[in-house]
Amino acid sequence: MLTDACQTCPIYNESALKKLGVNTENFDFVVALAGNPNTGKSTVFNALTGLRQHTGNWPGKTVARAEGGFEYNDHNFKVVDLPGTYSLLSTSTDEEIARDFILFGQPDVTIVVVDATRLERNLNLALQILEITDRVVVALNLIDEAARHGIKVDERHLARELGVPVVPMVARRMVGVPQLLQAVEEVILGTYPTRPHRIKQQDTRLEQVIGQLVNAIETQFPSLPNARWVALRLLDGDASIEEAVRNHTLGDLARSNVIAPVGDVIPLQAVAS
Amino acid sequence: MTLDQLKPDLTATVTHLTTTGANRRRLMDLGLLPGTRVEVEMISPLGDPVAYRVRGAVIALRRKQAREIEIAVAQEEKTHAD
Amino acid sequence: MTTDLLQTANQLRAGMGEDYHDKLMEAIYTDASQIADRSVAREEGKVRWTFDRTLDRALTHPVWGFTVMGLMFFGVFWITITGANIPSQMLADFLLGSVYNALHSVAAALSAPAWLSGLLIDGIYLATAWVISVMLPPMAIFFPLFTLLEDLGYLPRVVFNLDRLFAKAGAHGKQSLSMMMGFGCNAAGVVATRIIDSPRERLIAIITNNFSICNGRWPTLILMGTIFVATLVPPALASFVAALSVVTVAAMGIVVTLLVSAFLSKTWLKGETSVYSLELPPYRPPQIWRTIYTSMIDRTMIVLWRAVVMAAPAGAVIWLTSNIFIGDMSIAGHMVNLLNPFGLLLGLNGIILVAYIVAIPANEIIIPTILMLTLTLGSNIAGAQSGVMLELGDQQVYQVLTQVGGWTMLTAINLMLFSLLHNPCSTTIMTIYKETKNLKWTVVATLLPLALAFLVTFSTASIARLLGWA
């Protein structure tokens, strides 16, 4: 049912992709799936894993993390579908789940699904993720819808600007899935050297301040994957990161490499008691 | 002038956000920050909220929120560009 | 040492002024918009988004918007109810007829003791089969239809149209959707509140979801409307008035939802409306078969499974309480006698309250339990067996309830009000706990509706007595 459209594509090599459904035992690599709501993120997840996750058109529908697996070129991949969010800089539960996983879960690759019809807005999240990790593949989804509306995205140019692979896709028709898998593999193996776009702070004084803080963080948490991001969060007064520093879990999180799955719990402390 | 006073068929540019905290952050996440072009897309049949076209997406805001966004109206006619 | 780090950060932050976050966001968006500008080519001349715009204008139009919305939801319920009729009847014939009889034959062939076959077949099996045949067909139609509307992108427009009503009650417009989902199943409605991203508004939506009449309660209302309320008018108008009475109760549920939401947001859940945002995504053609498949798996089957898990023990309780005797009366009989004065005070009776209690796990079985108890505890004119739920034709039900049970119009109307308001079923209560992980709010969501149910039925009963109607 899922393969019919693709078996005819020349690149598609059936033996290369094997959908493993929920079977995520013994994986070699972890792939995180991030993106704005309404970008077809779940469709990409389903295309990769053969699962039929339904999440609907809502931010926060994937409140709990969904996981699935696939096998590609003899490697087993675990895919973690993160909640759809507009940003990683605010404080909603969804954003915290997504952010913590990308930062501390240290996925081997993070696929950022972006909607070709509203690229500018989707790039907001993509750029934030590129601040955290350089192992990113951008899935430029819904190019058919964009074409219908007279929008053409130059994916090569976009890839140069972002410094990571950009794969044009129509996930619901499986278009671009083989190329996505290839890009994921290339980033993992390092055959595609990524040079992620980093946000230019106009303020040179700010850059100095960030540098100072990065040094302080690296001395205390040497195992931390991305001290710069943590510095940015601390400067922003991010309460949950401050808390992680205070009780030393920041280092633990980085070392353990795994974040406990977050359930669908309402943060009730935020509500009047 | 604030966003809730924006007439349909006119395009405006955000000049300032007067709100703070989580609300301000959410507005920025949605792409509403100084310099952003906005136009009215549609008004709820009950008069509130109003949906705006912001950076290619359609975002509904309650009037109370829109009052916290200061705008400058562009003089030209609406161009329908998004 | 770690506090040093935080101090450093705080000092640096203080030195930078307040607008650090703004600067960061501005820097990100400046880059995003530059990159997008350079990467996107727009084909001029092609009219963009016209279809979406036109559709949006129509679907959020003051007149057409509400007309379409009304038709859409009337359509969903009409298709659900009429579409489910035949399969429900077939399932009932099969599960409650053929399979039930076959099980008894097997039990007889094995010469199983009467208490064992009674408990297993008449208690556990019958209740489970009953719930499946009442619940499965409508759920298998309702959830896919709802999911199709969702995938189409229509539901956010409903939220947009209705938000103001909910805003006035201090709630989020998205509550309109969890509310509608609740008309299928409250447990599913409670899960659907996940789309509300602010905790305060989400709790309001969870607590008030109960006032959407769920699939398990519709049959009770329809029966009461048909055999009691419709008798108030000439036969020509009967079916119309029956339907009207059910719709009126459902509409009262919506009013109660808004009132209780307003009450909560002015009392225990006081607070500023949290951050609000609603994106209206573009319309997209749904993937019909996939949608049907996933909504069957994700929603229908899960809800059904939970209901079955709850119905089985309820069936056991019904059978046991009717067949274990203390003195010369069954436990159920003692409970009925105990609760009868209180029941009468509410314009109900002891049997209704006992049936309500044993049917908390599965509201579907309240009417069959009432019939069984009425007959086995009173004069058994329809040949009911202790602990064996039964179904009768409408006329016969009316006869049993009025002649044996002593029901009046007040009893029927108060049963309708009571089933609208009383606490959610145990599946929903469990779901509320799972979603909130908070005992206090689960208790509030359970007892607040029940208190309201007592209050309202007591009031109507008192008024009716005062005016000499009952």
Coordinates of C-alpha atoms in Angstrom, one line a residue, chain A residues 86-92 95 117-121 124 128 151 233 236-238, chain B residues 21-22 24-31 33 36 53-59 82:
Chain A
Y86 CA 6.9 26.8 15.8
S87 CA 10.0 27.4 17.8
L88 CA 12.3 26.0 20.5
L89 CA 12.7 29.2 22.4
S90 CA 9.4 29.6 24.3
T91 CA 8.3 27.5 27.2
S92 CA 5.6 25.1 26.2
E95 CA 8.9 22.7 22.8
T117 CA 4.6 26.9 0.7
R118 CA 5.6 28.9 3.8
L119 CA 9.3 28.6 3.8
E120 CA 10.2 31.8 5.6
R121 CA 8.1 30.9 8.7
N124 CA 12.6 30.0 11.9
Q128 CA 17.1 27.3 15.7
I151 CA 6.1 28.9 -5.6
R233 CA 19.4 29.7 26.8
D236 CA 17.6 34.1 27.8
G237 CA 16.8 33.1 31.4
D238 CA 15.4 29.7 30.5
Chain B
G21 CA 6.5 37.4 28.7
A22 CA 5.0 34.3 27.2
R24 CA 5.4 38.2 23.5
R25 CA 7.4 35.1 22.8
R26 CA 4.5 33.3 21.2
L27 CA 3.8 36.3 18.9
M28 CA 7.4 36.3 17.9
D29 CA 7.3 32.5 17.3
L30 CA 4.4 33.1 15.0
G31 CA 6.6 35.5 13.1
L33 CA 7.9 41.0 15.2
T36 CA 6.7 42.1 9.7
R53 CA -1.8 36.8 7.0
V54 CA 1.7 36.7 8.5
R55 CA 4.7 35.5 6.6
G56 CA 2.6 33.3 4.3
A57 CA 0.6 31.7 7.1
V58 CA -2.9 32.5 8.4
I59 CA -2.9 33.2 12.1
D82 CA 2.2 36.9 0.6

